């Protein structure tokens, strides 16, 4: 009984982390119509940036934000210098993100070496607390809170601001958006940076739970893929719900069917892709 | 038995009704013209006949057989051929290869992974002859991408003729052609066997009226006027539709 | 002229273990050939059918794992190979039915999911696949009594399989079915109106492609005498795609050049360049952006441009034009 509660708690926390990872992926997929195969690498890059920033004396939250900004800037450069050269050629753009993921992974290996590195949780969130009689790490509660705050922030951005309205218009119909005067190519750069920044931020947040190691990118990318396919590309609610669904599938799958852990994850993704290409929530793909 | 019979065809996209209760009968060997202002649903009608679109209601009959549920790819084998408004040929291939592909579509040979296509002399000869029918056999070895627009239109027609169709759908075959090119195509159309029923969508009135025996006028997806050339030209509704209501 | 060049190349390839003294390089050559088979097979789908797959390592791996199971269960090599290829074909059929529900990016994503499922099973179903520890295979087959334990012996066996694969694909490309396949890639709507069954054409192409991936997988198994989940990961599928795209999808030998590039980078260059993965990724990105038709045609285009520049003044020089994406 304890185990299931603990698993459930971990699932929720992991779901929160997945949301931070996937929200950016969903936005990019929704607006630019490409699955950004660099996303796992950006997550890892953010985590490594966080490690270095903390080692220079910064405390946790400033390091996380600064790392996010760094990755966001990198994302912006990638979009302007590389993806911009292949307008409309979605498959080519996906291949570029694939090649980039190789490059980033290797660069990180060069920069930080092959040993796993850890990020300590901020002092305020160390230790555990008792909820309904069960001990639960404070930090994981923190992750859930951060995820919900981010979700609220993103929702406010999309729903309440002009930028958000433009993004939603671009997701719905980029051609009409252009006709109406929305600078879609600038929007692409902004959204790609935003998505990258979110991934980088998630990397640092995930540090205390997952640690940072070569191969982290390949572990996280498929999860983002599953979340977005299940939740629907371009749908924020979809990513939110999908993240927790995947969090549960992942943790309970590992515990109950260790031999089929990944099958439990990818089979639903496959089913959704085959039956409903637009995911459980999102709009139909063009 | 009529060559092509449409009964109560209906098609809507969301709230937009593109085809409304269209019924039409074309006899074997008939030359039928379909006209109507832009947006009248003419090409959609062709897509319904060819099977690229499924009607919401109604039926399509080819020589008496109900083909409404028959998939598009089988209709070619049943004697239906069409050309497209926008040229969709194979630009990297030669004219000969383009027409050969058309002939191959109806042959069992298309599944063969062992023979060499270049050595299928019977097939290639037939393709060459089809090109000759449209006056392009001297350009057979040239890539389609190098051809002028008028020549590509003729290849479009060659592709359809290669299928030895019993019912031929021509979607704006004269679009974008010079007057000389139009005369060439007109001449070409007269060489098509009298047994083939031809249904043409066209905007150019002079050419089209020359060609047509019977005319169907579509407006907002509905058949508004139908009859012989003389009847339709004289009909007041025709003038209304074209000059605005 | 062409005939002579062909004969010379064949002779050089056949005699390779003799004029390349070092066993290490003979092994590299064998690797290039087996990956070339993988790339050639994948190109039937990516280049000729126009369907990009990022899950083909799944088929490569299933053949290897099936072969490994059979051998470690005591079957002889011939039976193991036949069963492995049969399993691969069946899996390819299942993959195809599912993947063909999507087009374009949808197709790619479904192949990713399928490949990941295979990887997940290989990685986690430890009782069957031994997980990360992999499965070892003690012996290599000895067709007609000839031993393949030496580097040269294995190389020659791989060369023969490679030549058969190349011939099969060449015949397919020149056949009516090959023309149907390329037509289905270029104008599926028109082809349907002409009477072709696009779905079935693509399905058969997928099967054919999967079969050769399986052959390559078996060669991989016998080369390493070992199989592990690493060979089925997303990165393995990505590398295969890189081989196809780097070499050029429009030519017969393009994938071979691509395979050679990747294998040489991985093995030989990594001795001199520490970060071969980075370079590989960079080459991939550069090719996609600047030479989308691939290295082989792209280099030819570049060479033509250089030659034109070198002509005396007055002769028209053709500038390199970037062509449309893959």
mmCIF file of N, CA and C in Angstrom, chain C residues 27-130:
data_model
loop_
_atom_site.group_PDB
_atom_site.id
_atom_site.type_symbol
_atom_site.label_atom_id
_atom_site.label_comp_id
_atom_site.label_asym_id
_atom_site.label_seq_id
_atom_site.Cartn_x
_atom_site.Cartn_y
_atom_site.Cartn_z
ATOM 1 N N UNK C 27 38.253 -5.618 -41.758
ATOM 2 C CA UNK C 27 37.032 -5.618 -40.959
ATOM 3 C C UNK C 27 36.188 -4.379 -41.219
ATOM 4 N N UNK C 28 36.881 -3.253 -41.337
ATOM 5 C CA UNK C 28 36.157 -2.011 -41.649
ATOM 6 C C UNK C 28 35.413 -2.161 -42.974
ATOM 7 N N UNK C 29 36.108 -2.739 -43.943
ATOM 8 C CA UNK C 29 35.487 -2.915 -45.254
ATOM 9 C C UNK C 29 34.244 -3.791 -45.138
ATOM 10 N N UNK C 30 34.334 -4.857 -44.337
ATOM 11 C CA UNK C 30 33.171 -5.733 -44.151
ATOM 12 C C UNK C 30 32.032 -4.957 -43.505
ATOM 13 N N UNK C 31 32.370 -4.127 -42.547
ATOM 14 C CA UNK C 31 31.336 -3.308 -41.890
ATOM 15 C C UNK C 31 30.682 -2.368 -42.878
ATOM 16 N N UNK C 32 31.510 -1.741 -43.702
ATOM 17 C CA UNK C 32 30.957 -0.824 -44.700
ATOM 18 C C UNK C 32 29.963 -1.566 -45.577
ATOM 19 N N UNK C 33 30.330 -2.766 -46.001
ATOM 20 C CA UNK C 33 29.444 -3.516 -46.879
ATOM 21 C C UNK C 33 28.146 -3.888 -46.183
ATOM 22 N N UNK C 34 28.209 -4.315 -44.942
ATOM 23 C CA UNK C 34 26.967 -4.722 -44.293
ATOM 24 C C UNK C 34 26.064 -3.534 -44.014
ATOM 25 N N UNK C 35 26.669 -2.399 -43.647
ATOM 26 C CA UNK C 35 25.842 -1.200 -43.470
ATOM 27 C C UNK C 35 25.337 -0.672 -44.807
ATOM 28 N N UNK C 36 26.116 -0.915 -45.854
ATOM 29 C CA UNK C 36 25.660 -0.504 -47.185
ATOM 30 C C UNK C 36 24.403 -1.273 -47.557
ATOM 31 N N UNK C 37 24.345 -2.542 -47.181
ATOM 32 C CA UNK C 37 23.139 -3.324 -47.452
ATOM 33 C C UNK C 37 21.959 -2.723 -46.700
ATOM 34 N N UNK C 38 22.186 -2.363 -45.446
ATOM 35 C CA UNK C 38 21.149 -1.741 -44.632
ATOM 36 C C UNK C 38 20.670 -0.443 -45.296
ATOM 37 N N UNK C 39 21.636 0.376 -45.708
ATOM 38 C CA UNK C 39 21.304 1.661 -46.313
ATOM 39 C C UNK C 39 20.605 1.484 -47.658
ATOM 40 N N UNK C 40 21.068 0.534 -48.445
ATOM 41 C CA UNK C 40 20.426 0.277 -49.740
ATOM 42 C C UNK C 40 18.974 -0.115 -49.524
ATOM 43 N N UNK C 41 18.742 -0.987 -48.548
ATOM 44 C CA UNK C 41 17.376 -1.411 -48.251
ATOM 45 C C UNK C 41 16.526 -0.246 -47.786
ATOM 46 N N UNK C 42 17.057 0.552 -46.892
ATOM 47 C CA UNK C 42 16.305 1.704 -46.384
ATOM 48 C C UNK C 42 16.006 2.694 -47.505
ATOM 49 N N UNK C 43 16.941 2.817 -48.435
ATOM 50 C CA UNK C 43 16.744 3.757 -49.533
ATOM 51 C C UNK C 43 15.592 3.362 -50.439
ATOM 52 N N UNK C 44 15.286 2.064 -50.515
ATOM 53 C CA UNK C 44 14.139 1.661 -51.319
ATOM 54 C C UNK C 44 12.895 2.349 -50.773
ATOM 55 N N UNK C 45 12.842 2.483 -49.463
ATOM 56 C CA UNK C 45 11.687 3.130 -48.841
ATOM 57 C C UNK C 45 11.809 4.655 -48.881
ATOM 58 N N UNK C 46 12.981 5.162 -48.479
ATOM 59 C CA UNK C 46 13.152 6.608 -48.361
ATOM 60 C C UNK C 46 13.288 7.274 -49.725
ATOM 61 N N UNK C 47 14.151 6.706 -50.570
ATOM 62 C CA UNK C 47 14.422 7.321 -51.871
ATOM 63 C C UNK C 47 13.390 6.978 -52.918
ATOM 64 N N UNK C 48 13.142 5.683 -53.113
ATOM 65 C CA UNK C 48 12.250 5.282 -54.209
ATOM 66 C C UNK C 48 10.777 5.462 -53.855
ATOM 67 N N UNK C 49 10.413 5.166 -52.596
ATOM 68 C CA UNK C 49 9.003 5.283 -52.226
ATOM 69 C C UNK C 49 8.688 6.642 -51.618
ATOM 70 N N UNK C 50 9.734 7.363 -51.204
ATOM 71 C CA UNK C 50 9.513 8.675 -50.618
ATOM 72 C C UNK C 50 8.966 8.630 -49.202
ATOM 73 N N UNK C 51 9.195 7.535 -48.475
ATOM 74 C CA UNK C 51 8.703 7.405 -47.107
ATOM 75 C C UNK C 51 9.888 7.326 -46.156
ATOM 76 N N UNK C 52 10.012 8.330 -45.278
ATOM 77 C CA UNK C 52 11.149 8.350 -44.367
ATOM 78 C C UNK C 52 10.850 7.520 -43.133
ATOM 79 N N UNK C 53 11.738 6.618 -42.793
ATOM 80 C CA UNK C 53 11.545 5.788 -41.613
ATOM 81 C C UNK C 53 12.650 6.035 -40.605
ATOM 82 N N UNK C 54 12.269 6.228 -39.345
ATOM 83 C CA UNK C 54 13.260 6.326 -38.277
ATOM 84 C C UNK C 54 13.098 5.142 -37.342
ATOM 85 N N UNK C 55 12.661 4.025 -37.896
ATOM 86 C CA UNK C 55 12.458 2.852 -37.053
ATOM 87 C C UNK C 55 13.067 1.604 -37.640
ATOM 88 N N UNK C 56 13.856 1.763 -38.708
ATOM 89 C CA UNK C 56 14.370 0.576 -39.393
ATOM 90 C C UNK C 56 15.379 -0.213 -38.578
ATOM 91 N N UNK C 57 16.008 0.440 -37.594
ATOM 92 C CA UNK C 57 16.917 -0.321 -36.741
ATOM 93 C C UNK C 57 16.136 -1.401 -35.998
ATOM 94 N N UNK C 58 14.827 -1.176 -35.844
ATOM 95 C CA UNK C 58 13.992 -2.187 -35.208
ATOM 96 C C UNK C 58 13.973 -3.482 -36.006
ATOM 97 N N UNK C 59 13.900 -3.348 -37.330
ATOM 98 C CA UNK C 59 13.877 -4.553 -38.172
ATOM 99 C C UNK C 59 15.256 -5.201 -38.231
ATOM 100 N N UNK C 60 16.277 -4.339 -38.339
ATOM 101 C CA UNK C 60 17.679 -4.779 -38.304
ATOM 102 C C UNK C 60 17.898 -5.604 -37.043
ATOM 103 N N UNK C 61 17.448 -5.045 -35.917
ATOM 104 C CA UNK C 61 17.670 -5.684 -34.626
ATOM 105 C C UNK C 61 16.862 -6.954 -34.445
ATOM 106 N N UNK C 62 15.614 -6.948 -34.906
ATOM 107 C CA UNK C 62 14.795 -8.152 -34.731
ATOM 108 C C UNK C 62 15.412 -9.335 -35.457
ATOM 109 N N UNK C 63 15.960 -9.091 -36.622
ATOM 110 C CA UNK C 63 16.611 -10.181 -37.346
ATOM 111 C C UNK C 63 17.789 -10.709 -36.527
ATOM 112 N N UNK C 64 18.589 -9.769 -35.997
ATOM 113 C CA UNK C 64 19.768 -10.183 -35.233
ATOM 114 C C UNK C 64 19.363 -10.944 -33.969
ATOM 115 N N UNK C 65 18.377 -10.401 -33.251
ATOM 116 C CA UNK C 65 17.952 -11.076 -32.029
ATOM 117 C C UNK C 65 17.335 -12.440 -32.329
ATOM 118 N N UNK C 66 16.495 -12.501 -33.369
ATOM 119 C CA UNK C 66 15.877 -13.780 -33.710
ATOM 120 C C UNK C 66 16.945 -14.798 -34.058
ATOM 121 N N UNK C 67 17.929 -14.349 -34.840
ATOM 122 C CA UNK C 67 19.031 -15.250 -35.185
ATOM 123 C C UNK C 67 19.761 -15.718 -33.938
ATOM 124 N N UNK C 68 20.009 -14.746 -33.026
ATOM 125 C CA UNK C 68 20.744 -15.095 -31.805
ATOM 126 C C UNK C 68 19.964 -16.113 -30.980
ATOM 127 N N UNK C 69 18.642 -15.917 -30.851
ATOM 128 C CA UNK C 69 17.833 -16.878 -30.079
ATOM 129 C C UNK C 69 17.952 -18.266 -30.666
ATOM 130 N N UNK C 70 17.768 -18.321 -31.994
ATOM 131 C CA UNK C 70 17.762 -19.627 -32.639
ATOM 132 C C UNK C 70 19.083 -20.333 -32.415
ATOM 133 N N UNK C 71 20.168 -19.585 -32.576
ATOM 134 C CA UNK C 71 21.481 -20.223 -32.461
ATOM 135 C C UNK C 71 21.751 -20.667 -31.032
ATOM 136 N N UNK C 72 21.426 -19.789 -30.066
ATOM 137 C CA UNK C 72 21.678 -20.177 -28.675
ATOM 138 C C UNK C 72 20.721 -21.262 -28.215
ATOM 139 N N UNK C 73 19.621 -21.479 -28.974
ATOM 140 C CA UNK C 73 18.738 -22.597 -28.642
ATOM 141 C C UNK C 73 19.156 -23.870 -29.334
ATOM 142 N N UNK C 74 20.242 -23.804 -30.074
ATOM 143 C CA UNK C 74 20.788 -25.032 -30.649
ATOM 144 C C UNK C 74 20.520 -25.236 -32.124
ATOM 145 N N UNK C 75 19.792 -24.305 -32.758
ATOM 146 C CA UNK C 75 19.524 -24.499 -34.189
ATOM 147 C C UNK C 75 20.793 -24.311 -34.993
ATOM 148 N N UNK C 76 20.834 -24.937 -36.163
ATOM 149 C CA UNK C 76 22.003 -24.696 -37.000
ATOM 150 C C UNK C 76 21.819 -23.387 -37.750
ATOM 151 N N UNK C 77 22.895 -22.893 -38.334
ATOM 152 C CA UNK C 77 22.891 -21.534 -38.874
ATOM 153 C C UNK C 77 21.872 -21.324 -39.977
ATOM 154 N N UNK C 78 21.716 -22.316 -40.837
ATOM 155 C CA UNK C 78 20.797 -22.153 -41.962
ATOM 156 C C UNK C 78 19.373 -21.961 -41.463
ATOM 157 N N UNK C 79 18.974 -22.812 -40.514
ATOM 158 C CA UNK C 79 17.629 -22.687 -39.946
ATOM 159 C C UNK C 79 17.473 -21.344 -39.243
ATOM 160 N N UNK C 80 18.514 -20.969 -38.501
ATOM 161 C CA UNK C 80 18.457 -19.705 -37.763
ATOM 162 C C UNK C 80 18.246 -18.540 -38.718
ATOM 163 N N UNK C 81 18.988 -18.549 -39.814
ATOM 164 C CA UNK C 81 18.886 -17.443 -40.777
ATOM 165 C C UNK C 81 17.497 -17.400 -41.398
ATOM 166 N N UNK C 82 16.991 -18.564 -41.787
ATOM 167 C CA UNK C 82 15.677 -18.588 -42.425
ATOM 168 C C UNK C 82 14.603 -18.098 -41.458
ATOM 169 N N UNK C 83 14.648 -18.609 -40.230
ATOM 170 C CA UNK C 83 13.642 -18.185 -39.246
ATOM 171 C C UNK C 83 13.759 -16.690 -38.977
ATOM 172 N N UNK C 84 14.997 -16.220 -38.820
ATOM 173 C CA UNK C 84 15.198 -14.795 -38.524
ATOM 174 C C UNK C 84 14.623 -13.930 -39.636
ATOM 175 N N UNK C 85 14.861 -14.310 -40.867
ATOM 176 C CA UNK C 85 14.351 -13.500 -41.981
ATOM 177 C C UNK C 85 12.830 -13.580 -42.068
ATOM 178 N N UNK C 86 12.287 -14.751 -41.753
ATOM 179 C CA UNK C 86 10.831 -14.881 -41.763
ATOM 180 C C UNK C 86 10.215 -13.979 -40.701
ATOM 181 N N UNK C 87 10.814 -13.992 -39.505
ATOM 182 C CA UNK C 87 10.325 -13.128 -38.426
ATOM 183 C C UNK C 87 10.424 -11.664 -38.829
ATOM 184 N N UNK C 88 11.525 -11.311 -39.470
ATOM 185 C CA UNK C 88 11.714 -9.923 -39.894
ATOM 186 C C UNK C 88 10.652 -9.516 -40.899
ATOM 187 N N UNK C 89 10.369 -10.381 -41.845
ATOM 188 C CA UNK C 89 9.346 -10.082 -42.842
ATOM 189 C C UNK C 89 7.989 -9.876 -42.186
ATOM 190 N N UNK C 90 7.663 -10.767 -41.242
ATOM 191 C CA UNK C 90 6.374 -10.646 -40.564
ATOM 192 C C UNK C 90 6.302 -9.329 -39.797
ATOM 193 N N UNK C 91 7.401 -8.997 -39.116
ATOM 194 C CA UNK C 91 7.431 -7.734 -38.367
ATOM 195 C C UNK C 91 7.330 -6.553 -39.317
ATOM 196 N N UNK C 92 8.032 -6.626 -40.434
ATOM 197 C CA UNK C 92 7.982 -5.536 -41.402
ATOM 198 C C UNK C 92 6.552 -5.360 -41.903
ATOM 199 N N UNK C 93 5.844 -6.462 -42.105
ATOM 200 C CA UNK C 93 4.455 -6.374 -42.553
ATOM 201 C C UNK C 93 3.611 -5.652 -41.514
ATOM 202 N N UNK C 94 3.807 -6.033 -40.232
ATOM 203 C CA UNK C 94 3.051 -5.377 -39.167
ATOM 204 C C UNK C 94 3.395 -3.895 -39.103
ATOM 205 N N UNK C 95 4.697 -3.595 -39.145
ATOM 206 C CA UNK C 95 5.146 -2.195 -39.136
ATOM 207 C C UNK C 95 4.467 -1.429 -40.262
ATOM 208 N N UNK C 96 4.488 -2.029 -41.462
ATOM 209 C CA UNK C 96 3.989 -1.338 -42.640
ATOM 210 C C UNK C 96 2.511 -1.024 -42.501
ATOM 211 N N UNK C 97 1.728 -2.006 -42.060
ATOM 212 C CA UNK C 97 0.290 -1.790 -41.929
ATOM 213 C C UNK C 97 0.013 -0.621 -40.983
ATOM 214 N N UNK C 98 0.778 -0.551 -39.897
ATOM 215 C CA UNK C 98 0.563 0.530 -38.935
ATOM 216 C C UNK C 98 1.089 1.857 -39.463
ATOM 217 N N UNK C 99 2.302 1.851 -39.971
ATOM 218 C CA UNK C 99 2.921 3.103 -40.390
ATOM 219 C C UNK C 99 2.193 3.733 -41.565
ATOM 220 N N UNK C 100 1.662 2.905 -42.464
ATOM 221 C CA UNK C 100 1.009 3.445 -43.650
ATOM 222 C C UNK C 100 -0.330 4.098 -43.343
ATOM 223 N N UNK C 101 -0.739 4.046 -42.078
ATOM 224 C CA UNK C 101 -1.925 4.808 -41.688
ATOM 225 C C UNK C 101 -1.605 6.294 -41.727
ATOM 226 N N UNK C 102 -0.358 6.642 -41.652
ATOM 227 C CA UNK C 102 0.052 8.038 -41.683
ATOM 228 C C UNK C 102 0.790 8.352 -42.968
ATOM 229 N N UNK C 103 0.891 9.649 -43.248
ATOM 230 C CA UNK C 103 1.711 10.062 -44.388
ATOM 231 C C UNK C 103 2.690 11.112 -43.917
ATOM 232 N N UNK C 104 3.770 11.255 -44.620
ATOM 233 C CA UNK C 104 4.738 12.292 -44.293
ATOM 234 C C UNK C 104 5.227 12.159 -42.866
ATOM 235 N N UNK C 105 5.078 13.239 -42.082
ATOM 236 C CA UNK C 105 5.565 13.222 -40.704
ATOM 237 C C UNK C 105 4.860 12.172 -39.861
ATOM 238 N N UNK C 106 3.559 11.959 -40.112
ATOM 239 C CA UNK C 106 2.826 10.940 -39.362
ATOM 240 C C UNK C 106 3.474 9.580 -39.527
ATOM 241 N N UNK C 107 3.877 9.264 -40.747
ATOM 242 C CA UNK C 107 4.553 8.006 -41.022
ATOM 243 C C UNK C 107 5.839 7.918 -40.209
ATOM 244 N N UNK C 108 6.623 8.995 -40.223
ATOM 245 C CA UNK C 108 7.888 9.006 -39.484
ATOM 246 C C UNK C 108 7.645 8.741 -38.009
ATOM 247 N N UNK C 109 6.667 9.451 -37.434
ATOM 248 C CA UNK C 109 6.430 9.310 -35.994
ATOM 249 C C UNK C 109 6.009 7.900 -35.637
ATOM 250 N N UNK C 110 5.180 7.289 -36.493
ATOM 251 C CA UNK C 110 4.769 5.924 -36.194
ATOM 252 C C UNK C 110 5.975 4.985 -36.253
ATOM 253 N N UNK C 111 6.860 5.187 -37.222
ATOM 254 C CA UNK C 111 8.044 4.327 -37.264
ATOM 255 C C UNK C 111 8.920 4.548 -36.039
ATOM 256 N N UNK C 112 8.971 5.787 -35.543
ATOM 257 C CA UNK C 112 9.735 6.036 -34.311
ATOM 258 C C UNK C 112 9.141 5.229 -33.168
ATOM 259 N N UNK C 113 7.808 5.294 -33.028
ATOM 260 C CA UNK C 113 7.154 4.558 -31.944
ATOM 261 C C UNK C 113 7.422 3.061 -32.068
ATOM 262 N N UNK C 114 7.328 2.537 -33.286
ATOM 263 C CA UNK C 114 7.547 1.105 -33.489
ATOM 264 C C UNK C 114 8.990 0.725 -33.135
ATOM 265 N N UNK C 115 9.930 1.519 -33.614
ATOM 266 C CA UNK C 115 11.324 1.227 -33.322
ATOM 267 C C UNK C 115 11.585 1.269 -31.828
ATOM 268 N N UNK C 116 10.956 2.231 -31.149
ATOM 269 C CA UNK C 116 11.154 2.353 -29.711
ATOM 270 C C UNK C 116 10.550 1.186 -28.950
ATOM 271 N N UNK C 117 9.443 0.657 -29.447
ATOM 272 C CA UNK C 117 8.847 -0.508 -28.799
ATOM 273 C C UNK C 117 9.798 -1.696 -28.879
ATOM 274 N N UNK C 118 10.378 -1.894 -30.061
ATOM 275 C CA UNK C 118 11.334 -2.991 -30.214
ATOM 276 C C UNK C 118 12.510 -2.772 -29.272
ATOM 277 N N UNK C 119 13.003 -1.527 -29.225
ATOM 278 C CA UNK C 119 14.128 -1.223 -28.346
ATOM 279 C C UNK C 119 13.749 -1.466 -26.893
ATOM 280 N N UNK C 120 12.524 -1.033 -26.520
ATOM 281 C CA UNK C 120 12.067 -1.212 -25.149
ATOM 282 C C UNK C 120 12.050 -2.677 -24.753
ATOM 283 N N UNK C 121 11.580 -3.522 -25.648
ATOM 284 C CA UNK C 121 11.566 -4.955 -25.370
ATOM 285 C C UNK C 121 12.986 -5.485 -25.257
ATOM 286 N N UNK C 122 13.850 -5.065 -26.182
ATOM 287 C CA UNK C 122 15.233 -5.545 -26.152
ATOM 288 C C UNK C 122 15.930 -5.122 -24.867
ATOM 289 N N UNK C 123 15.622 -3.910 -24.411
ATOM 290 C CA UNK C 123 16.318 -3.345 -23.271
ATOM 291 C C UNK C 123 15.794 -3.912 -21.953
ATOM 292 N N UNK C 124 14.453 -4.112 -21.885
ATOM 293 C CA UNK C 124 13.857 -4.415 -20.597
ATOM 294 C C UNK C 124 13.403 -5.851 -20.402
ATOM 295 N N UNK C 125 13.063 -6.558 -21.488
ATOM 296 C CA UNK C 125 12.569 -7.910 -21.297
ATOM 297 C C UNK C 125 13.767 -8.833 -21.109
ATOM 298 N N UNK C 126 14.368 -8.656 -19.959
ATOM 299 C CA UNK C 126 15.676 -9.235 -19.715
ATOM 300 C C UNK C 126 15.658 -10.755 -19.769
ATOM 301 N N UNK C 127 14.538 -11.326 -19.384
ATOM 302 C CA UNK C 127 14.493 -12.790 -19.368
ATOM 303 C C UNK C 127 14.647 -13.358 -20.783
ATOM 304 N N UNK C 128 14.232 -12.585 -21.784
ATOM 305 C CA UNK C 128 14.378 -13.086 -23.156
ATOM 306 C C UNK C 128 15.627 -12.549 -23.830
ATOM 307 N N UNK C 129 15.831 -11.247 -23.682
ATOM 308 C CA UNK C 129 16.883 -10.626 -24.490
ATOM 309 C C UNK C 129 18.159 -10.369 -23.713
ATOM 310 N N UNK C 130 18.137 -10.652 -22.423
ATOM 311 C CA UNK C 130 19.326 -10.413 -21.622
ATOM 312 C C UNK C 130 19.643 -8.927 -21.467
#
